[in-house]
Every structure is written in structure tokens, then in C-alpha cells.
PDB file of C-alpha atoms in Angstrom:
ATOM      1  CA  UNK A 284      95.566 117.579  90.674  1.00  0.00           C
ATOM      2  CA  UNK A 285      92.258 116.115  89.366  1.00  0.00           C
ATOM      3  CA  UNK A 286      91.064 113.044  90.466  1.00  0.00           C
ATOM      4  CA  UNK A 287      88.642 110.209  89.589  1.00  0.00           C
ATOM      5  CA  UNK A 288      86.363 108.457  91.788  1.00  0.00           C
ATOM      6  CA  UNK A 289      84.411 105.076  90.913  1.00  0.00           C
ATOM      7  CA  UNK A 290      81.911 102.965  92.140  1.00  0.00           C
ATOM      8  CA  UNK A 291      81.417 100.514  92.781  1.00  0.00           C
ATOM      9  CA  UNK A 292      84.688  98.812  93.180  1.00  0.00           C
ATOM     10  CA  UNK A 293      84.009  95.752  92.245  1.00  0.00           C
ATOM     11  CA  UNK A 294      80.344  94.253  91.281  1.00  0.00           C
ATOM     12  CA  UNK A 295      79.422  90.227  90.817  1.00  0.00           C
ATOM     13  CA  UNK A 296      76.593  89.752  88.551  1.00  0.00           C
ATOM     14  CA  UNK A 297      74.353  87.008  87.018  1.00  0.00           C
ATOM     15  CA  UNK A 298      74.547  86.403  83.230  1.00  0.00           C
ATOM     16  CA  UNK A 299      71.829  88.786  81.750  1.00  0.00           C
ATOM     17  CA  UNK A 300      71.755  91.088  84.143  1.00  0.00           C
ATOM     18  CA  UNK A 301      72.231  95.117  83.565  1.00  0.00           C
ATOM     19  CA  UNK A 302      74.990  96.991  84.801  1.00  0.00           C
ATOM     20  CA  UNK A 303      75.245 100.470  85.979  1.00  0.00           C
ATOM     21  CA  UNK A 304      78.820 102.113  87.417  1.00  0.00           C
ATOM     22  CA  UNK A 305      79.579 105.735  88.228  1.00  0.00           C
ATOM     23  CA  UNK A 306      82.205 107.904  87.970  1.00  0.00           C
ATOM     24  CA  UNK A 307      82.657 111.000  89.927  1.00  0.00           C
ATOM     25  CA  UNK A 308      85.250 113.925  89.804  1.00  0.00           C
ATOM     26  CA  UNK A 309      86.548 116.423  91.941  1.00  0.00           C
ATOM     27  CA  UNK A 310      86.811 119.353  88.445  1.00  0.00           C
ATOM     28  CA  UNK A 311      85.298 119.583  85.422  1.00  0.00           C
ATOM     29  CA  UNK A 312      86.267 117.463  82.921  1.00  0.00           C
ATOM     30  CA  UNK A 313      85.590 118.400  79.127  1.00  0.00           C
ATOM     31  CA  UNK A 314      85.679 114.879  77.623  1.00  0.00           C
ATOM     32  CA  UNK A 315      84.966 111.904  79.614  1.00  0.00           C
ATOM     33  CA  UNK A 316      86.215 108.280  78.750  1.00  0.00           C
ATOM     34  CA  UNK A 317      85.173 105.049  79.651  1.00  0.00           C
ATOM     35  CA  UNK A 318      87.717 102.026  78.895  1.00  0.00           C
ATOM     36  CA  UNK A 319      87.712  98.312  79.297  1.00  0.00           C
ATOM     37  CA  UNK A 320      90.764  96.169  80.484  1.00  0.00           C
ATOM     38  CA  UNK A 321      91.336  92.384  80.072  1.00  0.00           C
ATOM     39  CA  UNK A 322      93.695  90.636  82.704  1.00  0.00           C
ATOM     40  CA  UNK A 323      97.503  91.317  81.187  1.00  0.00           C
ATOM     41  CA  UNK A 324      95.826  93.600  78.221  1.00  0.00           C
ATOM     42  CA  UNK A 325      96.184  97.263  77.555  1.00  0.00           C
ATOM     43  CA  UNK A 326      93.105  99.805  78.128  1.00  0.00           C
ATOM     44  CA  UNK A 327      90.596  99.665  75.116  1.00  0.00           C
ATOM     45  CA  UNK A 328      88.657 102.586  74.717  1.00  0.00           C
ATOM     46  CA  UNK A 329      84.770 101.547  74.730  1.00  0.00           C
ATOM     47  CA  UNK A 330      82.803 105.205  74.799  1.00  0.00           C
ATOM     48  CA  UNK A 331      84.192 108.830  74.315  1.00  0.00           C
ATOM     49  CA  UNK A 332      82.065 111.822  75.516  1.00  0.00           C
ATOM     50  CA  UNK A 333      82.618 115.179  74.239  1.00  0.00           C
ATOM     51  CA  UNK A 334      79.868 117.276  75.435  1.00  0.00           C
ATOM     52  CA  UNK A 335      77.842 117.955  78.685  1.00  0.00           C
ATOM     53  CA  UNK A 336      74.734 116.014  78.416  1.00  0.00           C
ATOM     54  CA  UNK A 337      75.568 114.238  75.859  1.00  0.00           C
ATOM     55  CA  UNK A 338      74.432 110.331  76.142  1.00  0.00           C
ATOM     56  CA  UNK A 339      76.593 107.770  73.644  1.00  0.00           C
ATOM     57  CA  UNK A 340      75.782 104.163  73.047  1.00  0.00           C
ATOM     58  CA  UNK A 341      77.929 101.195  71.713  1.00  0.00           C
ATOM     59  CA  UNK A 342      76.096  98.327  71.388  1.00  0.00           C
ATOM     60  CA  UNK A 343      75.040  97.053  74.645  1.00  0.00           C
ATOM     61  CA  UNK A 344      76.900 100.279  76.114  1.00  0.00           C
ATOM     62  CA  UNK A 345      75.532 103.292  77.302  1.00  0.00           C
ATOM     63  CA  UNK A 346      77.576 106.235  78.685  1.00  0.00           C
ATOM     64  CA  UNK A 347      76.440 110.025  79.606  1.00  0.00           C
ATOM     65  CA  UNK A 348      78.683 113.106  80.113  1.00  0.00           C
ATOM     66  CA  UNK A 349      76.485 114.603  83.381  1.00  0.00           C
ATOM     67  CA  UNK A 350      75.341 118.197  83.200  1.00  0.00           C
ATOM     68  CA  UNK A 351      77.768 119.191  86.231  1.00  0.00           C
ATOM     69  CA  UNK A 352      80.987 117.902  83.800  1.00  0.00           C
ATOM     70  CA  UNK A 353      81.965 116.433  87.374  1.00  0.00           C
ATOM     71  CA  UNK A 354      80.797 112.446  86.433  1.00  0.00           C
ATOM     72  CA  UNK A 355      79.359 110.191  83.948  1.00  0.00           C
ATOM     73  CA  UNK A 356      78.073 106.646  84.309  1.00  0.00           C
ATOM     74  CA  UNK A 357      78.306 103.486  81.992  1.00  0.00           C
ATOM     75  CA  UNK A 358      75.671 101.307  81.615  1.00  0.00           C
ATOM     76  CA  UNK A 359      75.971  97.497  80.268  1.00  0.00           C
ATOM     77  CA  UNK A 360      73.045  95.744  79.293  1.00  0.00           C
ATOM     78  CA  UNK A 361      72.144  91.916  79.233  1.00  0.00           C
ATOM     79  CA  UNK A 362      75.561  90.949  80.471  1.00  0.00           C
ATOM     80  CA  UNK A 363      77.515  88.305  79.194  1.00  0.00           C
ATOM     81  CA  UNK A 364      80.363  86.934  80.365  1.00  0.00           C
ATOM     82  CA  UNK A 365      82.925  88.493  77.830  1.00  0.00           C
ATOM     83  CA  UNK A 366      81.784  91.442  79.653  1.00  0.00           C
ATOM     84  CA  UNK A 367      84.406  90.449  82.415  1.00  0.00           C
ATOM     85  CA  UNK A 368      87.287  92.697  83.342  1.00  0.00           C
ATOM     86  CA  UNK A 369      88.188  96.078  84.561  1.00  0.00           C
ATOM     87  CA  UNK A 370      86.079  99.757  83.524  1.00  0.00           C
ATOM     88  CA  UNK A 371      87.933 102.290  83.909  1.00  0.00           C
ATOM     89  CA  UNK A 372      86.758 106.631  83.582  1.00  0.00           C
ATOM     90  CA  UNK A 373      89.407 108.329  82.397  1.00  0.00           C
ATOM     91  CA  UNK A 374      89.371 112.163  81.111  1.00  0.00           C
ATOM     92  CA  UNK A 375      92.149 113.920  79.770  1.00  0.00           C
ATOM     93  CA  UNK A 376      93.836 116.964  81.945  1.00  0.00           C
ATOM     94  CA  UNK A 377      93.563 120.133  80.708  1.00  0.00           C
ATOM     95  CA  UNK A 378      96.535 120.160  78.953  1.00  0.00           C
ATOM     96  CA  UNK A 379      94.841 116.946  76.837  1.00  0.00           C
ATOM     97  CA  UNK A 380      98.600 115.965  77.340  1.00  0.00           C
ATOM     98  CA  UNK A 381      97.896 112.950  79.930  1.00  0.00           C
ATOM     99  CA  UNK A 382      94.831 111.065  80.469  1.00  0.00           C
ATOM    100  CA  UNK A 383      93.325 110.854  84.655  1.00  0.00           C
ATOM    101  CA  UNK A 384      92.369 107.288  85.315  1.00  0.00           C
ATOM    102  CA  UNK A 385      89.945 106.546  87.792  1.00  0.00           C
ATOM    103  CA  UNK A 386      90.614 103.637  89.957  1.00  0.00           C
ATOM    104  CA  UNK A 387      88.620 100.936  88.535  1.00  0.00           C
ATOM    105  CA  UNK A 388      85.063  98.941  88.838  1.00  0.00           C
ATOM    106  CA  UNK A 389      85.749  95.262  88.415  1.00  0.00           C
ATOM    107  CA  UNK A 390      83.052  93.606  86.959  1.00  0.00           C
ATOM    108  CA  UNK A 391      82.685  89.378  87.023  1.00  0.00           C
ATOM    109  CA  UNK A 392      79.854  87.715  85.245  1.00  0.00           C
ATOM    110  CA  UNK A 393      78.164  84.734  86.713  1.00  0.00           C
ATOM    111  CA  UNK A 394      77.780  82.681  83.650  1.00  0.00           C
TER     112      UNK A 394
ATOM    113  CA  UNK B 195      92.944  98.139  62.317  1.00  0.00           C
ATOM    114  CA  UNK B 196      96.309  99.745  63.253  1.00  0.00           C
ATOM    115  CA  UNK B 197      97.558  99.190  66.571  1.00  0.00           C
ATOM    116  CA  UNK B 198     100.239 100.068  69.114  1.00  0.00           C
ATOM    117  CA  UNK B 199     102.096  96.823  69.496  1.00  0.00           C
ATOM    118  CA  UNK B 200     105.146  96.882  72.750  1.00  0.00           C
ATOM    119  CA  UNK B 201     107.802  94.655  73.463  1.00  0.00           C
ATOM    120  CA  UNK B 202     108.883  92.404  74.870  1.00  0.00           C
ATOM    121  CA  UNK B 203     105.262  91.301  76.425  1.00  0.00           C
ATOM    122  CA  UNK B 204     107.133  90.428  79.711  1.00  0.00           C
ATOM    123  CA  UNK B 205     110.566  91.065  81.235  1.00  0.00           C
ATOM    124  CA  UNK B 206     112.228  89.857  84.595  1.00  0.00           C
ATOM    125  CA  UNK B 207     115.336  92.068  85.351  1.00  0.00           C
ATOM    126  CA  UNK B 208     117.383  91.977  88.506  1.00  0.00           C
ATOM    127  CA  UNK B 209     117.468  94.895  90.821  1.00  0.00           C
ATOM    128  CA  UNK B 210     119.983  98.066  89.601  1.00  0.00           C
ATOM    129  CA  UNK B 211     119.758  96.530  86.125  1.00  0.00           C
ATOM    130  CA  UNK B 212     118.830  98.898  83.173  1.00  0.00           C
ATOM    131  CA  UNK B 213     116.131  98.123  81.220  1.00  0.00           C
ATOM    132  CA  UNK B 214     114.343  99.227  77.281  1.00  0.00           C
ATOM    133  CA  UNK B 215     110.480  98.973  77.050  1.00  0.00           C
ATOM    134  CA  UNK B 216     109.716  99.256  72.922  1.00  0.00           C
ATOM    135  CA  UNK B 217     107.090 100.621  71.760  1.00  0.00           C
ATOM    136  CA  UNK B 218     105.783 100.755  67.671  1.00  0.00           C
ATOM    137  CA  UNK B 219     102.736 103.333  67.926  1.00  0.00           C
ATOM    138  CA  UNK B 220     100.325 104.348  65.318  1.00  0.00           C
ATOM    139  CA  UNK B 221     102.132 104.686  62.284  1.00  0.00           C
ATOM    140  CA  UNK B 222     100.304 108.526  61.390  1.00  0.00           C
ATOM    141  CA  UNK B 223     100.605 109.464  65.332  1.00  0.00           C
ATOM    142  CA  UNK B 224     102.510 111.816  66.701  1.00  0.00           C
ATOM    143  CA  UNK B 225     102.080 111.801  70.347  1.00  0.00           C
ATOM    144  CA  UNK B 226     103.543 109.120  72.273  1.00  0.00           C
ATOM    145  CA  UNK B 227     103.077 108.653  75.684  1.00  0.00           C
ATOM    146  CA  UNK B 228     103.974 106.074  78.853  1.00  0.00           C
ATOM    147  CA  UNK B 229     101.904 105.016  81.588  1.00  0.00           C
ATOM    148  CA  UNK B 230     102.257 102.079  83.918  1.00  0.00           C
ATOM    149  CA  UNK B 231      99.917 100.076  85.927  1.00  0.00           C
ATOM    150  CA  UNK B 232     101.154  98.717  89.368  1.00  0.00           C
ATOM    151  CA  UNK B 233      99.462  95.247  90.373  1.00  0.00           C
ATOM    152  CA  UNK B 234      95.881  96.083  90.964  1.00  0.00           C
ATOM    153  CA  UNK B 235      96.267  99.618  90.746  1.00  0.00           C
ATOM    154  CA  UNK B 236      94.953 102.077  88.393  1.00  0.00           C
ATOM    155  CA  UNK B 237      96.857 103.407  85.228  1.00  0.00           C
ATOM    156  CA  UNK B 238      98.971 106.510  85.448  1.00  0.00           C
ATOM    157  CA  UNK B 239     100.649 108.585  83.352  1.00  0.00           C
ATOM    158  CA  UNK B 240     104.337 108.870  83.158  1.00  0.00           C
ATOM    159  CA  UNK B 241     105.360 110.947  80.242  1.00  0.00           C
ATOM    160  CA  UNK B 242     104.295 112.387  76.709  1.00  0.00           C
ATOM    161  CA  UNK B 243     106.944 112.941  73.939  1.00  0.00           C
ATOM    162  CA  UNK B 244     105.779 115.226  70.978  1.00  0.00           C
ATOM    163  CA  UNK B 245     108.492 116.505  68.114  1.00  0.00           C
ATOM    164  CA  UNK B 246     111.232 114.801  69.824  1.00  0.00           C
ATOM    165  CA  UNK B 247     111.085 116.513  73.265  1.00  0.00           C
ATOM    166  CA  UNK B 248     108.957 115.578  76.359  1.00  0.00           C
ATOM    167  CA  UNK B 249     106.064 117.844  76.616  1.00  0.00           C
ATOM    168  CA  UNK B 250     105.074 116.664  80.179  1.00  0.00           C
ATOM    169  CA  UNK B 251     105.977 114.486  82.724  1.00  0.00           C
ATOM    170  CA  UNK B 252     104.792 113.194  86.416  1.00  0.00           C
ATOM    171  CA  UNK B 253     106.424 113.137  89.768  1.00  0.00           C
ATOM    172  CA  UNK B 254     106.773 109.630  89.106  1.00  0.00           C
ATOM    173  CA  UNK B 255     109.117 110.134  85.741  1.00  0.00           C
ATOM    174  CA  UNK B 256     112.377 110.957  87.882  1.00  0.00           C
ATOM    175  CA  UNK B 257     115.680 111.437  86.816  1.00  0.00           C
ATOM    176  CA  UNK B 258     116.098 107.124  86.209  1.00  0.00           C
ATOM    177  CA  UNK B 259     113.759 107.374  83.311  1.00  0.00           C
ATOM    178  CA  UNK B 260     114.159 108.724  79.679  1.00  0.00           C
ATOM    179  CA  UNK B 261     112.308 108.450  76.318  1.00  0.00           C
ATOM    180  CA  UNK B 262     113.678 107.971  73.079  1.00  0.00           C
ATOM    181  CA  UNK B 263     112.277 107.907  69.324  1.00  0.00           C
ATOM    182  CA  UNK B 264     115.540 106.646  67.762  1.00  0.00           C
ATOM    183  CA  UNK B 265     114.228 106.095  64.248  1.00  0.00           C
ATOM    184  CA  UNK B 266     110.721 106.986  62.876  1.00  0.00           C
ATOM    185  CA  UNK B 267     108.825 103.898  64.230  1.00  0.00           C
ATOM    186  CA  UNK B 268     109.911 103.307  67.473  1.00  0.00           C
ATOM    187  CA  UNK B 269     109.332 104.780  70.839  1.00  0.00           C
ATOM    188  CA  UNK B 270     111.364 103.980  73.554  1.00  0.00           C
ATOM    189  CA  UNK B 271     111.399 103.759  77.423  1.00  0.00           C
ATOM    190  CA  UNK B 272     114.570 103.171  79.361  1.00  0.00           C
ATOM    191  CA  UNK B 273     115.046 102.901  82.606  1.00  0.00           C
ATOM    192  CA  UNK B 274     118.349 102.845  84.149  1.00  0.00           C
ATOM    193  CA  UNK B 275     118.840 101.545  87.267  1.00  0.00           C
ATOM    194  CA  UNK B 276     115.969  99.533  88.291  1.00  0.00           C
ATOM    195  CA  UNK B 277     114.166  99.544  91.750  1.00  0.00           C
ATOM    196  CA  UNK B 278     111.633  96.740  93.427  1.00  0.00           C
ATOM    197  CA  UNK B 279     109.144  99.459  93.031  1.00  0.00           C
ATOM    198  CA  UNK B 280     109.223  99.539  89.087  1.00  0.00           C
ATOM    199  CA  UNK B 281     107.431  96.534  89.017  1.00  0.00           C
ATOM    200  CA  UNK B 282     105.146  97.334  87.082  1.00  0.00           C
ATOM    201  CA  UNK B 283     102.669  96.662  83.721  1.00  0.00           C
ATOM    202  CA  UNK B 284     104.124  99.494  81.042  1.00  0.00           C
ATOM    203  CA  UNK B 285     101.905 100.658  78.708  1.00  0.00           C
ATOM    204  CA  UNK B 286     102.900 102.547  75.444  1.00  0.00           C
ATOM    205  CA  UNK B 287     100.150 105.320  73.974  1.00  0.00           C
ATOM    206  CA  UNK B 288      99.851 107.378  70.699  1.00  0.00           C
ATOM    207  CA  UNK B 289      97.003 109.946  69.719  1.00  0.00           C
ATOM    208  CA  UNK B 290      97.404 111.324  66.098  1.00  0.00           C
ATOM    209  CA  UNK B 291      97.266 114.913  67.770  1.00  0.00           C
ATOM    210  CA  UNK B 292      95.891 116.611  70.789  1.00  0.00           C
ATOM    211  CA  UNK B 293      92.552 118.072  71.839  1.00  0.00           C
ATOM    212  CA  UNK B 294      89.742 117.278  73.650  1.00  0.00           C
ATOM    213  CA  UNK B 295      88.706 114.894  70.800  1.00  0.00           C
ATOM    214  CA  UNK B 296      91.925 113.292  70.248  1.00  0.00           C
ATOM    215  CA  UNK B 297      91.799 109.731  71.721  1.00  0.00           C
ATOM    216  CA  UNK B 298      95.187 107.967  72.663  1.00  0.00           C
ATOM    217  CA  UNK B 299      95.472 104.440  71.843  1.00  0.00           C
ATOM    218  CA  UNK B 300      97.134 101.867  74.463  1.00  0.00           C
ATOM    219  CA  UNK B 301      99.521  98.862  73.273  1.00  0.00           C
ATOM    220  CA  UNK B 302      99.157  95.760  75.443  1.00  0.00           C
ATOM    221  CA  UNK B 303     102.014  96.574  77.727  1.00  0.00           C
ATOM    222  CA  UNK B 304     104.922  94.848  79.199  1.00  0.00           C
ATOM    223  CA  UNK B 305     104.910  93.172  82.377  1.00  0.00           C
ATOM    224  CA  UNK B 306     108.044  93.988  84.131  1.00  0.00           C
ATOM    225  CA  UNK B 307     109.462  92.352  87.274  1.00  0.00           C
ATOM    226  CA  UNK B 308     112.615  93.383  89.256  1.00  0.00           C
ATOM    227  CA  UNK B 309     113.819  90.961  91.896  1.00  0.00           C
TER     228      UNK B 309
END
């Protein structure tokens, strides 16, 4: 089946740095997801990607869907430390029935 | 903003014990899904439920597990003879339909435990 690939695994960063993770794929996706977990909280999505190319900010987020449909990054700038927690890539299987997770970056923010 | 709310938030359950996750999705969804999280593992998918049947399911979803929607605002995951291996964070999804643009929305999940 298709799987997701992310790196780094886990990243410790000073307070006002930027932040750049990857996520790679061994298929095409057609939509690409980026969420954001909290310790004990459900998955929030943060940035949805629809189209190849296609580069979609929120707020101090940046995501792009790459050309190849096989990875995207996510791109945080001037961290803070509510920034903490767990991004995950995600994409839904062609059946758009269940969504692939990826395994994970874990970010921490050195306040 | 509407939400998918689950409970309880946590459960402790003894081995071979059945258990219900609830789950109160998107009132105007209707796709439901599970997915649970082992400790420090990633998310994956157990089961979607559309128009009362279950459209797909993983390898994980094995004859122990069943969804229900026994009214029209609850979804419901039972599982009946619990293992050590369930252990688990459950969380509850709904998308309003489904496409490439349709997002599904996570609850906060229930922390199970079987001892």
C-alpha cells in the first residue's frame, strides 16, 4: 500500500527560528495534508493541497504540493513555542476513503 | 465551530473485557471513520462507515471490532474482547462527503488501556 516518509524525526529549535520538514512518498498522491497534534489531542488539520505545484500559506505556515505528487514540505516561520507538538503528512488513498499518515516530525521549541 | 467530540476521554478496561468508544461527529457529515494511534506511533486507519454499512476497512479491523450508528448522532466503536495490544489512543473522524477535497475532521480521542 502507499506509504509516507518524514523527516526529520524529530527537530529541537530556538524560539524564532524557521522550520522546514519534508515529506516523501512512495505513489502519487492527489491531495497532500499536513496536520498538527498536541500531546493527548486529536490531529488538526493545518494546510490542505489540492494541486501539483501548488504552494498554500496559513499564517506563519507554508506548505507546497511538489511537481512529482510524490512529497511536499511545511515550512514554519519565527517559531514560537505553541508551535510544539507532532506534524504529521497525511494524503488520502485513492479511494479518498482512509487518510495515509506519515510517521511524524516532532518539533520542540526552545523558548 | 462544529466539532467531533468522543467519549469517554480515557478508559482503563481489563483484558477480555468489551468495550464502546462514542463518537458525536459533524452534525451535516456523513462519513465516519476510526483510526487509532498506538503510543508514539503514527495514526492509522481502522474503518469508514457511510449509509449505515462499512465501506472499507484495514487488516487491523478484525473480526473483534464493529461499528455502529444507533441513532442519528452517534457513531460507535465496540470492541469485544479486548487484547494488551488495543492499547491504544482512538480517534473518531467525519468528512461531509468524499473526494479529493473533502477533509475529515478528528475528535480528540480516547485513551484506552487494557491491563
Amino acid at each position: 500500500g502507499q506509504q509516507l516518509n518524514q523527516s526529520p524525526q524529530s527537530m529541537f529549535i530556538q524560539e524564532g527560528e524557521d522550520v522546514s520538514m519534508n515529506c516523501t512518498s512512495s505513489s502519487i498522491f492527489n491531495t497532500w495534508l499536513w496536520y498538527k497534534q498536541d500531546p493527548g489531542e486529536g490531529p488538526v488539520l493545518l494546510i490542505a493541497l489540492y494541486k501539483a505545484g501548488e504552494l498554500t500559506s496559513n499564517g506563519r505556515l507554508t506548505a507546497q504540493f511538489g511537481i512529482t505528487r510524490k512529497d511536499s514540505f511545511l515550512n514554519i516561520s519565527a517559531s514560537i513555542p505553541s508551535d510544539v507538538g507532532i506534524y504529521f503528512c497525511a494524503g488520502p488513498e485513492t479511494s479518498y476513503d482512509k487518510v495515509i499518515f506519515g510517521p511524524g516530525t516532532s518539533l520542540s521549541v526552545i523558548p | 465551530e462544529p466539532e467531533v467530540t468522543q467519549t469517554p476521554s480515557h478508559q482503563v478496561t481489563q483484558m477480555g473485557q468489551e468495550v464502546i468508544l462514542r463518537c458525536v461527529p459533524i452534525s451535516n457529515h456523513l462519513y465516519f471513520y476510526w483510526y487509532r494511534q498506538i503510543l508514539g506511533q503514527k495514526v492509522e486507519f481502522l474503518v469508514s462507515f457511510y449509509n449505515n454499512e462499512i465501506s472499507e476497512k484495514s487488516e487491523i479491523f478484525d473480526d473483534q471490532f464493529s461499528v455502529e450508528r444507533p441513532d442519528g448522532s452517534n457513531f460507535t466503536l465496540k470492541i469485544r474482547s479486548t487484547k494488551l495490544e488495543d492499547s491504544a489512543m482512538y480517534f473518531c473522524a467525519s468528512s461531509a462527503d468524499r473526494g479529493p477535497q473533502e477533509t475529515q475532521y478528528f475528535g480528540p480521542g480516547t485513551r484506552l488501556l487494557v491491563l
